[in-house]
Every structure is written in structure tokens, then in C-alpha cells.
Tab-separated table of C-alpha atoms and ligand atoms in Angstrom:
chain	number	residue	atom	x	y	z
M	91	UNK	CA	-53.844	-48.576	151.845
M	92	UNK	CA	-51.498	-51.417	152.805
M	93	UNK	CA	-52.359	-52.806	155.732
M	94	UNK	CA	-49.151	-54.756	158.280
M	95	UNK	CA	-48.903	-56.765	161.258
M	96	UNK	CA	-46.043	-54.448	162.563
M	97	UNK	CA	-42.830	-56.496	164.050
M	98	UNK	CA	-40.756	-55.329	166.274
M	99	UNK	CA	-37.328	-56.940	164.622
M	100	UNK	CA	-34.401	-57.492	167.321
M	101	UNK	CA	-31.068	-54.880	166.631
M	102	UNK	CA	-28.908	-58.008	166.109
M	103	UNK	CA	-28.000	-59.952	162.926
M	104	UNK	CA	-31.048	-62.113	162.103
M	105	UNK	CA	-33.702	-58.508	162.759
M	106	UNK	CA	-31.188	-56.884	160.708
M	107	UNK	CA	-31.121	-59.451	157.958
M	108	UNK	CA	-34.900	-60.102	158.054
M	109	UNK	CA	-35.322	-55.678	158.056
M	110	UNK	CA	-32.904	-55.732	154.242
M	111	UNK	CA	-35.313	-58.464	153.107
M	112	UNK	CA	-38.655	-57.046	153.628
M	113	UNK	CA	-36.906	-53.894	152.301
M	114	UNK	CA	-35.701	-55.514	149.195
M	115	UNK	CA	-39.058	-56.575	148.547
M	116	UNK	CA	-40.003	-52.705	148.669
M	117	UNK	CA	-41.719	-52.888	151.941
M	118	UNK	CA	-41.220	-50.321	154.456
M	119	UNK	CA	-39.871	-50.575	158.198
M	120	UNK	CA	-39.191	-48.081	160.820
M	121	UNK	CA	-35.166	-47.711	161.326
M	122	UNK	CA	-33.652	-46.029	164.356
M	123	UNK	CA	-30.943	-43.427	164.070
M	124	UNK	CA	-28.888	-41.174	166.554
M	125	UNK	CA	-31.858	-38.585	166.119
M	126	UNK	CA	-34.815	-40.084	165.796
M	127	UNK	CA	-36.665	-43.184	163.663
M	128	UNK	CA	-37.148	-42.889	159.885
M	129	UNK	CA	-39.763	-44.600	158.272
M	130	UNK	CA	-37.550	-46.515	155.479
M	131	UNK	CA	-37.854	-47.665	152.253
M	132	UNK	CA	-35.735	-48.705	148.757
M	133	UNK	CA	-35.692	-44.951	147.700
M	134	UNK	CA	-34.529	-46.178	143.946
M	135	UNK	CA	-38.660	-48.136	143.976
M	136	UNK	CA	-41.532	-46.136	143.244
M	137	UNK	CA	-43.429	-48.169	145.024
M	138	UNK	CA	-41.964	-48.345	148.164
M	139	UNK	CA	-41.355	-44.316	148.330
M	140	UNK	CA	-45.117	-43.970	147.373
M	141	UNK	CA	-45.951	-46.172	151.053
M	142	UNK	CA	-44.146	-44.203	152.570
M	143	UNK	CA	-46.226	-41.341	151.952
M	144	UNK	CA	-49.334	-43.083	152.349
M	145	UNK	CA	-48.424	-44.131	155.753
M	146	UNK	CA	-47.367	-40.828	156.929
M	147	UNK	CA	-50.105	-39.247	154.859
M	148	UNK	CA	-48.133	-36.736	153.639
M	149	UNK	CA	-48.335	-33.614	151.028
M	150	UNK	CA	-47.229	-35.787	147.990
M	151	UNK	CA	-45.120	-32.377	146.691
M	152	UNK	CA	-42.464	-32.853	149.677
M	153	UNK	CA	-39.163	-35.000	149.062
M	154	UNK	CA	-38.151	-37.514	150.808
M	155	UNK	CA	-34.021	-37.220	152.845
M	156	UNK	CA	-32.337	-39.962	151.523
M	157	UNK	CA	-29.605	-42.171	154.273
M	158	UNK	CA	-26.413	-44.072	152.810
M	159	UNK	CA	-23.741	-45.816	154.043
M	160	UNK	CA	-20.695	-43.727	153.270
M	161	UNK	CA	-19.350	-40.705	151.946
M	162	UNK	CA	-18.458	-42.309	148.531
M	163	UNK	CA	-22.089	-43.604	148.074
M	164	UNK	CA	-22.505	-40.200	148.291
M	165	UNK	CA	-20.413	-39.438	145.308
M	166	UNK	CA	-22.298	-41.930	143.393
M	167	UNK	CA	-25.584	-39.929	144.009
M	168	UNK	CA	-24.670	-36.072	143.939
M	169	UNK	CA	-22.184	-33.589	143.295
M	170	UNK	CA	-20.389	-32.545	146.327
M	171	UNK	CA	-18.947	-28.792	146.144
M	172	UNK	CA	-15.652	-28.188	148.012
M	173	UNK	CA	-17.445	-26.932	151.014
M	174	UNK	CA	-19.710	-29.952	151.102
M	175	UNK	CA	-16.317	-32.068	151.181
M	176	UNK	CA	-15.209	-30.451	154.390
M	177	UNK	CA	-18.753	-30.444	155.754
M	178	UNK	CA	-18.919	-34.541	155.473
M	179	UNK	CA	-15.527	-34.770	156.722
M	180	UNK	CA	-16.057	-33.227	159.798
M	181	UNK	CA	-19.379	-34.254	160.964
M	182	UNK	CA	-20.531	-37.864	158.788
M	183	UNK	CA	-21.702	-40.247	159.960
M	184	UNK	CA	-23.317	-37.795	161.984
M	185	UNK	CA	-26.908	-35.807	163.068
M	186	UNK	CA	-26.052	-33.670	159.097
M	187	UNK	CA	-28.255	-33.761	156.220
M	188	UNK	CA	-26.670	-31.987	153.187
M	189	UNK	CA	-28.864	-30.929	150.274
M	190	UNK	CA	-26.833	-31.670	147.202
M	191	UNK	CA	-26.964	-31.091	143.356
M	192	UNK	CA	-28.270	-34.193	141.658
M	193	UNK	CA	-25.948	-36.553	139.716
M	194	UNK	CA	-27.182	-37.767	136.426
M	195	UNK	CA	-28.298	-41.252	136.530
M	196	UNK	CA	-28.645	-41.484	140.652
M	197	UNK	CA	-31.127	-43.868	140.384
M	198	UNK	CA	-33.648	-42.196	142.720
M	199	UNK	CA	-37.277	-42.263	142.691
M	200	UNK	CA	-39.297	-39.161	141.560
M	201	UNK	CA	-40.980	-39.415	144.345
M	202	UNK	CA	-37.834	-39.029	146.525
M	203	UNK	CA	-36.622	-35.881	144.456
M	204	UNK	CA	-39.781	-34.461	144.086
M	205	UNK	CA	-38.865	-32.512	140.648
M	206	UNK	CA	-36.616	-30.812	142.310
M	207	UNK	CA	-32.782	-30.983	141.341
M	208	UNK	CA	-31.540	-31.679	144.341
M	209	UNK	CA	-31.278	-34.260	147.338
M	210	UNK	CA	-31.056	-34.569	151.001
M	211	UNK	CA	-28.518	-36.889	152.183
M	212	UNK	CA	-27.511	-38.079	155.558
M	213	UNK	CA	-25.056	-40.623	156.684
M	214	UNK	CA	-26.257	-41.640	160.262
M	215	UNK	CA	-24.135	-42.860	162.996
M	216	UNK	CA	-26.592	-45.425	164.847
M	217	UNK	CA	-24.948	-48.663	164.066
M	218	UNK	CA	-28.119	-50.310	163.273
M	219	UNK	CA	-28.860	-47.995	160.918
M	220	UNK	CA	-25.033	-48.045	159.482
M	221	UNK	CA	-25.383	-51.955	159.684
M	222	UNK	CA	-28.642	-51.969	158.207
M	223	UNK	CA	-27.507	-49.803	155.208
M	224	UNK	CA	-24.215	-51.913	154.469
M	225	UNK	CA	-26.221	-54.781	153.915
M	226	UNK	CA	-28.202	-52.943	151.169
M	227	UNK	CA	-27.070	-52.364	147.333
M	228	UNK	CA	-29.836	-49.221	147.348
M	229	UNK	CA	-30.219	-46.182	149.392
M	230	UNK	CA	-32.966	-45.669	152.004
M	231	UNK	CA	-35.404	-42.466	151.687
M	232	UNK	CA	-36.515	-41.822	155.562
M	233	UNK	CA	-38.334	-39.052	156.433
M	234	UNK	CA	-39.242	-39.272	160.214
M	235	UNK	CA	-41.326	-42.030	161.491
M	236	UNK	CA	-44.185	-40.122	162.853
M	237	UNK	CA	-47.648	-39.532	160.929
M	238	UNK	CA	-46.798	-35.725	159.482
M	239	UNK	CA	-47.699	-33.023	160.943
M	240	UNK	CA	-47.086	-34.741	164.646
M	241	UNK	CA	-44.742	-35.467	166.398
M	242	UNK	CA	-40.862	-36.709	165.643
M	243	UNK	CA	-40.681	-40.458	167.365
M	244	UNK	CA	-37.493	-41.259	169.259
M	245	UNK	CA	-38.696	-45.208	170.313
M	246	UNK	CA	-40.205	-47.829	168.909
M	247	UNK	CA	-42.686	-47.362	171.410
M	248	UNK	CA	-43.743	-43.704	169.400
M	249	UNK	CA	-43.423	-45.287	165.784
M	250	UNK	CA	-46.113	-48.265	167.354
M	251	UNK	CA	-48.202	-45.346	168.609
M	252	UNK	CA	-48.572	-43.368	165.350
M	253	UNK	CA	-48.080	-45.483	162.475
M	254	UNK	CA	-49.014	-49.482	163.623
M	255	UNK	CA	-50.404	-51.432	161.097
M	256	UNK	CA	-48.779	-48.835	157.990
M	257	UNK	CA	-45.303	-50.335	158.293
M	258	UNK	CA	-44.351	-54.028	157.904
M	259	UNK	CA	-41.797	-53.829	160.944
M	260	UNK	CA	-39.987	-51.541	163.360
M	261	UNK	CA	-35.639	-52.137	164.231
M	262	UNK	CA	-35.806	-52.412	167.887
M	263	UNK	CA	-32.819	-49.384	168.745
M	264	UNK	CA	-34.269	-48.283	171.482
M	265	UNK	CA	-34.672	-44.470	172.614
M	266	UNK	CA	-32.363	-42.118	170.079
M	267	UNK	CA	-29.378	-40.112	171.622
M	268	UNK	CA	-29.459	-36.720	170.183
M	269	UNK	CA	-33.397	-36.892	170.422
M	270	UNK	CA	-33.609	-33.704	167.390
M	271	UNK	CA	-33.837	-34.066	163.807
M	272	UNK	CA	-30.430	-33.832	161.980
M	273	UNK	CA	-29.502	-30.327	161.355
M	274	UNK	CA	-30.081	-29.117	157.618
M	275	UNK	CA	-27.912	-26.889	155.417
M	276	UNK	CA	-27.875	-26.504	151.546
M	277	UNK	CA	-23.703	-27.055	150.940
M	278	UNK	CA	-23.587	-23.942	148.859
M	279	UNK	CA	-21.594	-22.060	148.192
M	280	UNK	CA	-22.432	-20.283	150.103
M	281	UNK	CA	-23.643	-23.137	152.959
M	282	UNK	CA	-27.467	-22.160	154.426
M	283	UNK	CA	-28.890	-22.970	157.211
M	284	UNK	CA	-31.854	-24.634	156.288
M	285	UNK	CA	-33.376	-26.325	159.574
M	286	UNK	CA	-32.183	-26.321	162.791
M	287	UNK	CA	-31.265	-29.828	164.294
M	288	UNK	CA	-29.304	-32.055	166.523
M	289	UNK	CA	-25.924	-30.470	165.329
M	290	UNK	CA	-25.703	-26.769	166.895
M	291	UNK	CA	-25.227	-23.776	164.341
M	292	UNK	CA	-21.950	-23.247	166.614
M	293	UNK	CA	-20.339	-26.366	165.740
M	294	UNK	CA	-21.156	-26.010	162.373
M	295	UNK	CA	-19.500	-22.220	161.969
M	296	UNK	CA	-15.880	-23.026	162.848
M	297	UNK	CA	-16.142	-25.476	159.435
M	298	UNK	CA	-17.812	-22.685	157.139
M	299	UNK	CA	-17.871	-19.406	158.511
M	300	UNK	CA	-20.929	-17.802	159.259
M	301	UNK	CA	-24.175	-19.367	158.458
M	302	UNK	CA	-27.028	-17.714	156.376
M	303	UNK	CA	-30.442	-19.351	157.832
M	304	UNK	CA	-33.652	-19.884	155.991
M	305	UNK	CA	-35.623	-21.372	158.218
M	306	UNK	CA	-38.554	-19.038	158.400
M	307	UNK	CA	-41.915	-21.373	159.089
M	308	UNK	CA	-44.003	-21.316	156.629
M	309	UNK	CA	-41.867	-20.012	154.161
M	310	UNK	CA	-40.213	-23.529	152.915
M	311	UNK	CA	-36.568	-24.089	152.187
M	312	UNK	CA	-36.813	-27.314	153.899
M	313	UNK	CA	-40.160	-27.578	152.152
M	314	UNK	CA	-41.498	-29.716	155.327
M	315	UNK	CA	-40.383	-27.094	157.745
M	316	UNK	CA	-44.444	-26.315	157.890
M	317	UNK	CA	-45.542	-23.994	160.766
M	318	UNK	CA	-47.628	-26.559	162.459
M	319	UNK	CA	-45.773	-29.411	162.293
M	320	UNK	CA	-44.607	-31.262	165.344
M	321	UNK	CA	-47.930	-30.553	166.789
M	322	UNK	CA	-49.295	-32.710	169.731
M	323	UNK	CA	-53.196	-32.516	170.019
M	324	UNK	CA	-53.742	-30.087	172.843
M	325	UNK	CA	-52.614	-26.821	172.420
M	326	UNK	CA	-49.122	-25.699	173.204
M	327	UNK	CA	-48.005	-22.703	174.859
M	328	UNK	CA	-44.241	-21.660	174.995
M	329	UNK	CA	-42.219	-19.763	177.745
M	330	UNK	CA	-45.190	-19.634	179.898
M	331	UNK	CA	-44.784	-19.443	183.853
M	332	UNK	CA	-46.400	-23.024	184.699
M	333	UNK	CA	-49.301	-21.008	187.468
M	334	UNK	CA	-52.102	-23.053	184.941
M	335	UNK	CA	-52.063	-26.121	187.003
M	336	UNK	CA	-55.082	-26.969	184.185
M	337	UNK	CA	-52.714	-26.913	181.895
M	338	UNK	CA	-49.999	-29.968	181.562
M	339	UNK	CA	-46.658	-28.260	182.457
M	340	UNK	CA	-43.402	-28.947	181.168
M	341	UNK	CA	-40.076	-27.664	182.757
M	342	UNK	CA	-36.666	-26.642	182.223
M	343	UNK	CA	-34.139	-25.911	185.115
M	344	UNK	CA	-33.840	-26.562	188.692
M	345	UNK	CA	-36.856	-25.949	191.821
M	346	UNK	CA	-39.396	-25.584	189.221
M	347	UNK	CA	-43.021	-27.027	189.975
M	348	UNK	CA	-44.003	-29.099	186.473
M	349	UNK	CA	-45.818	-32.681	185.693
M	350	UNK	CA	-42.706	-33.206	183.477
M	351	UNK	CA	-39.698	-31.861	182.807
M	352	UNK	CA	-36.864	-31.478	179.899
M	353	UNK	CA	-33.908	-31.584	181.786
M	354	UNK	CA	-34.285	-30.799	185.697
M	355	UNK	CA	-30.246	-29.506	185.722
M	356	UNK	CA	-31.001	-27.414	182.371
M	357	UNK	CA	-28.697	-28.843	179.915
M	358	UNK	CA	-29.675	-28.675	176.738
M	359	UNK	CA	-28.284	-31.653	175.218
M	360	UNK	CA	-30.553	-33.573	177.822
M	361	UNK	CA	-33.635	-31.743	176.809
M	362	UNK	CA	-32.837	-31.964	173.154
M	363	UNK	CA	-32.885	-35.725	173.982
M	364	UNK	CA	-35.978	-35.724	175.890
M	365	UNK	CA	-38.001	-32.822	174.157
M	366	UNK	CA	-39.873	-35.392	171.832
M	367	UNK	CA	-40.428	-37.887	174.286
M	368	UNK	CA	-41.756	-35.676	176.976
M	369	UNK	CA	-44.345	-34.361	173.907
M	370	UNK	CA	-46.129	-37.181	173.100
M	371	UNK	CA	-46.610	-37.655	177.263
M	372	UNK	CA	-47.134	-35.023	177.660
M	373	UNK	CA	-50.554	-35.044	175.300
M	374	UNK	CA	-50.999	-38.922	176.726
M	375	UNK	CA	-51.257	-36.811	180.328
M	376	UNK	CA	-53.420	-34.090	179.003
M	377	UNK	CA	-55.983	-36.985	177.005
M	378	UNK	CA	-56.105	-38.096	180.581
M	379	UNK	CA	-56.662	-35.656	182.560
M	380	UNK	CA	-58.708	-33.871	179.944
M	381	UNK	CA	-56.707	-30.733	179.740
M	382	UNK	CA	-56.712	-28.633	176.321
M	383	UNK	CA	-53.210	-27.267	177.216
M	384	UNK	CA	-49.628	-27.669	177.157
M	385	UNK	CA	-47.421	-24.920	178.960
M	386	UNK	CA	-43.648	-24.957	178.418
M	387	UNK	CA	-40.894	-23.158	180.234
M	388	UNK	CA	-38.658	-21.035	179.024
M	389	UNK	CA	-35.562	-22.755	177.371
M	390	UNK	CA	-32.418	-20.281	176.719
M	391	UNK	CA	-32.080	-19.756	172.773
M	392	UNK	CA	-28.190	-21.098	172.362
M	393	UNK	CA	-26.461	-24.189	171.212
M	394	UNK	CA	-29.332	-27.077	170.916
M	395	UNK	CA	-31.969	-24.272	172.363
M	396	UNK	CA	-32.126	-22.852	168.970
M	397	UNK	CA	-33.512	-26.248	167.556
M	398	UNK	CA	-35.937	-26.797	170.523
M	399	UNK	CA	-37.018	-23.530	170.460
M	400	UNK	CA	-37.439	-24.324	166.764
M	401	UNK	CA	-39.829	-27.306	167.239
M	402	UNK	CA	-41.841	-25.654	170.135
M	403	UNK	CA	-42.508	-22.586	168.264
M	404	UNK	CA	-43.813	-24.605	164.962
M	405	UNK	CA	-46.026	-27.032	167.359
M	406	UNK	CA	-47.381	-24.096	169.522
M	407	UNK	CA	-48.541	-22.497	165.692
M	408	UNK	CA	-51.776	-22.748	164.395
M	409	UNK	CA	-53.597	-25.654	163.071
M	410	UNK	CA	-53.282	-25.973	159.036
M	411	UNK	CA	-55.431	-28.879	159.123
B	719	TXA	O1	-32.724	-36.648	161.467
B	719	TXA	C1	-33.381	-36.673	160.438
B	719	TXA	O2	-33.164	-35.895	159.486
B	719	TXA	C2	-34.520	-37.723	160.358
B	719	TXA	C3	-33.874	-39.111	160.382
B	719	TXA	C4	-34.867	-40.220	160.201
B	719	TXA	O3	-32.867	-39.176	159.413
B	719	TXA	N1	-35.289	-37.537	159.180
B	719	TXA	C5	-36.132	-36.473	159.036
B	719	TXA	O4	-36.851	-36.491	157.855
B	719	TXA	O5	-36.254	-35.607	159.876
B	719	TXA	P1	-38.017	-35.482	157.558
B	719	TXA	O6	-38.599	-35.913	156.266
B	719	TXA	O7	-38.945	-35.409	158.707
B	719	TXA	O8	-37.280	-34.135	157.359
B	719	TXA	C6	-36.428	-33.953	156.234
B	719	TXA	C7	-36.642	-32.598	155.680
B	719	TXA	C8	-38.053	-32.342	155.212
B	719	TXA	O9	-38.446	-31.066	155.717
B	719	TXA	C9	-37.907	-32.292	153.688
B	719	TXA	O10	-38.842	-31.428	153.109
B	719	TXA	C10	-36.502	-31.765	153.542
B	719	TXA	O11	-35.792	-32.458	154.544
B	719	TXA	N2	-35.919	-32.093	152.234
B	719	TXA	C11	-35.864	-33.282	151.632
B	719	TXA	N3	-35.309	-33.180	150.420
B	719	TXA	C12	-34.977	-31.872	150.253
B	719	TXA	C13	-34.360	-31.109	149.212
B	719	TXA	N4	-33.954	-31.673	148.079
B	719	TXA	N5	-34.191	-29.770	149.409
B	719	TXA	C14	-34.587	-29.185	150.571
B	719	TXA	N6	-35.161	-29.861	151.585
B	719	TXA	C15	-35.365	-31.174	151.429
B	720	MG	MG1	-40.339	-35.036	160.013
């Protein structure tokens, strides 16, 4: 296993610079986007997309989302149907992924596609990451910095937690926006939901109609969307009332008695942005404290809610490992 020092590289020219050369060299660095950080790497070098899976010790059979610069790097890469067209106009750069037919001769690693015959692509909007990704003549694969089956990391401050000493650097972007993995659909025809994310189904529907989902847990579209993912290390218990003052308690809404909370005025956008954040302390708390449980309030199943909802539910499943 490689083994790193782990820099923390500064979002301005000479970080950004220094982040395309270790890249180039097929090293891999944390990058941050308006979602959360990927865990990059030159997704066209086998050797590269292979750390990236030894860091994250992941199931070697998953594929790796790949990010690009623009809409006609996109071309280059896959086919895009005349719904996936009006699905990148509207919302790239954006919080999108788009699973795509392959184009022959893309370039990619098999360890990016995985065997299969298609690709994840998303355009981010974080202008590191969109600066970062100008400067390089390959794309990036970046699945989510965090070791899988834990937690999604939305600061450098979660990357350094999970994964120090398996990456060669971290871009310094500070905490994410949207807070939520980008939102997943297969272009279609017809367009499928595939995971819930930082772009609500409703914003989506205007653009395509209505959405078929297939986003059951366990049974994979997404083939990462595993029950158990997200998981802290205590156990996590949803819509619960918060009496359990054992228990770590997480809120949602006004006058509510909680250690933490995802948004005190219960917008959702807010708690989107916090929900990872208040995760990982929350299992710092419980490790302190010594308490085997995390209790979550209810949060209303709309708009963002869906893709909370989403994330609580798979890290209050059972274990797989
Ligand atoms: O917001 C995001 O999407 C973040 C940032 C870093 O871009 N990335 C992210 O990556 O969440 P990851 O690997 O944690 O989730 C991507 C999902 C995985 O469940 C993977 O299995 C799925 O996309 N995926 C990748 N390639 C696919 C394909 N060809 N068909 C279906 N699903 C695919
Ligand atoms: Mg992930």
C-alpha cells in the first residue's frame, strides 16, 4: 500500500499547479467540489485508478464517476442522447452525474468502467475543481473522499480524518456548499433516477417529465448505493423522539432539545449542507462520551429530504462488514 505525507495544497495558483503535477505523475489527491471531496486521480492510468481503490479499500467490481471540464469533453468520452443534451444544459457544471453510453476509444481505465458499457460523468461547479480540471489534458475518476462504506467528507478536515497517509495531498476548498452527493440519473431514454443527491427530483422533472427511480438499497443501479454505506461507527437510529439522552441526538426544527442539530430553522438545503458534517461529530461525541447510539429527528421527505432521508436510512442499515 502506498504510503503519503498528506499536504494540504492552498486553493490558489501554485496548490493548483503543484495538485495537476502530482496528478500527472498518477498520484492521487483529494479535490473539493460543490458536494463533497473526491479522491482524484488520472482516470485514463491504471495505476492511479487502482490507488484509488486501495485507499478507499473498496469492492474492486464498482466504477469509478469520472469529472471533466466541459460539456464537449463530454462528447469526446460518451454518447449523449437528446435528453442527456437538455439535461447538461440545464444543470452542468452542476451537483449532476449522468451515466452515459461509452464512446469507442474514450481512453478510460478498466478500472474506471468496470466492464460495464457505460460511464458516470459530472461536470462540477467548485472553481477549484473547474480550475483544477482545465489545467489537465485527462479526466479525473473521483469517487468520494471518504474510506467506503463511511461517511461522505465535506472538509479537508474529514478527508485528513479517514484517509491521511493514502493520498499524496488534499486542495484546501474548504467546507462544500450543497453538502450531498450529486444526484444520479441514467440519461435514458427514458431518464432514471438512479441516486438521490444534491439536485432535488423536483428540479430535475420540469426538464424530463416524470422520473422512474431505482434506487432501492441493496439492489444496485448505482452499484455503490450499498445498504450500509455512509455508516458512522455507533449505531444510528432515524426519526426517533431524542428522550435517549444516552444516545447522541441530532435535530431538525425549532425548540427541540439535541447535542447537535441539522438545521435549527428546518430548511433543508441547510441540513443537506450540514448532514455529513454533523455525522462524523456526531460519532467523535459518541467515541467520547462512550455512547453506542445515534438518534435522529424526523426530517420531512420533500425536495433535499428525499436525499437525506436517503443517506440516513442506508447508515442506520445493518452492518455488511
Ligand atoms: O457528488 C459526487 O458525485 C461525488 C463528487 C466527488 O463528485 N462523488 C461521488 O462518488 O459521490 P461515489 O463513487 O461515492 O459515488 C458515485 C456512484 C457510485 O455509487 C458508483 O457505483 C456509481 O456512481 N457509478 C459509477 N459509474 C457508474 C456507471 N457506469 N453506472 C452506474 N453507476 C455508476
Ligand atoms: Mg461515495
Amino acid at each position: 500500500m502506498s504510503q503519503y505525507q498528506t499536504e494540504l495544497l492552498a486553493p490558489d495558483a501554485a496548490g493548483i499547479a503543484q495538485a495537476a503535477g502530482l496528478l500527472a505523475d498518477g498520484h492521487i489527491i483529494a479535490m473539493p467540489t460543490e458536494t463533497v471531496y473526491g479522491l482524484a486521480g488520472d482516470a485514463t492510468n491504471d495505476v492511479a485508478c487502482a490507488r484509488i481503490f486501495d485507499a478507499k479499500g473498496r469492492p474492486r467490481f464498482n466504477p469509478l464517476i469520472i469529472h471533466l471540464p466541459s460539456l464537449d469533453a463530454a462528447r469526446q468520452i460518451a454518447v449523449l442522447t437528446k435528453e442527456a443534451e437538455a439535461l447538461a444544459k440545464a444543470f452542468w457544471p452542476g451537483p449532476l452525474t449522468l451515466v452515459l453510453p461509452l464512446r469507442p476509444g474514450h481512453g478510460l481505465s478498466q478500472l474506471v468502467t468496470a466492464g460495464l458499457n457505460t460511464v458516470a460523468i459530472r461536470i462540477p461547479a467548485h472553481p477549484i475543481a473547474r480550475a483544477l480540471l482545465s489545467a489537465l489534458p485527462f479526466p479525473l475518476a473521483a469517487p468520494s473522499a471518504n474510506p467506503s462504506g463511511r461517511i461522505s467528507p465535506t472538509s479537508p478536515s474529514h478527508v485528513m480524518a479517514g484517509l491521511k497517509g493514502k493520498l499524496a495531498g488534499i486542495l484546501d476548498g474548504g467546507t462544500c456548499d450543497v453538502g450531498l452527493e450529486s444526484t444520479i440519473l441514467a440519461a435514458g431514454p427514458p431518464p432514471r433516477l438512479l441516486r438521490e443527491g444534491g439536485l432535488a427530483r423536483e428540479t430535475i422533472e420540469p426538464i424530463t417529465g416524470p422520473l422512474l427511480t431505482d434506487t432501492t438499497p441493496g439492489k444496485v443501479q448505482a452499484p455503490g448505493q450499498l445498504s450500509s454505506h455512509y455508516a458512522p461507527v455507533a449505531q444510528l437510529h432515524m426519526d426517533s423522539n431524542l428522550l435517549d439522552d444516552r444516545a447522541i441526538r441530532i435535530g431538525y426544527g425549532p425548540g427541540m432539545a439535541s447535542d447537535l442539530t441539522l438545521s435549527t430553522s428546518g430548511d433543508l438545503v441547510e441540513a443537506a449542507a450540514n448532514l455529513f458534517s454533523i455525522l462524523h461529530r456526531a460519532d467523535a461525541l459518541a467515541n467520547e462520551r462512550g455512547a453506542t447510539e445515534i438518534h435522529v429527528a424526523e426530517v420531512p421527505n420533500r425536495g433535499l429530504g428525499r436525499a437525506i432521508n436517503d443517506r440516513l436510512n442506508r447508515a442506520a442499515a445493518p452492518r455488511a462488514d
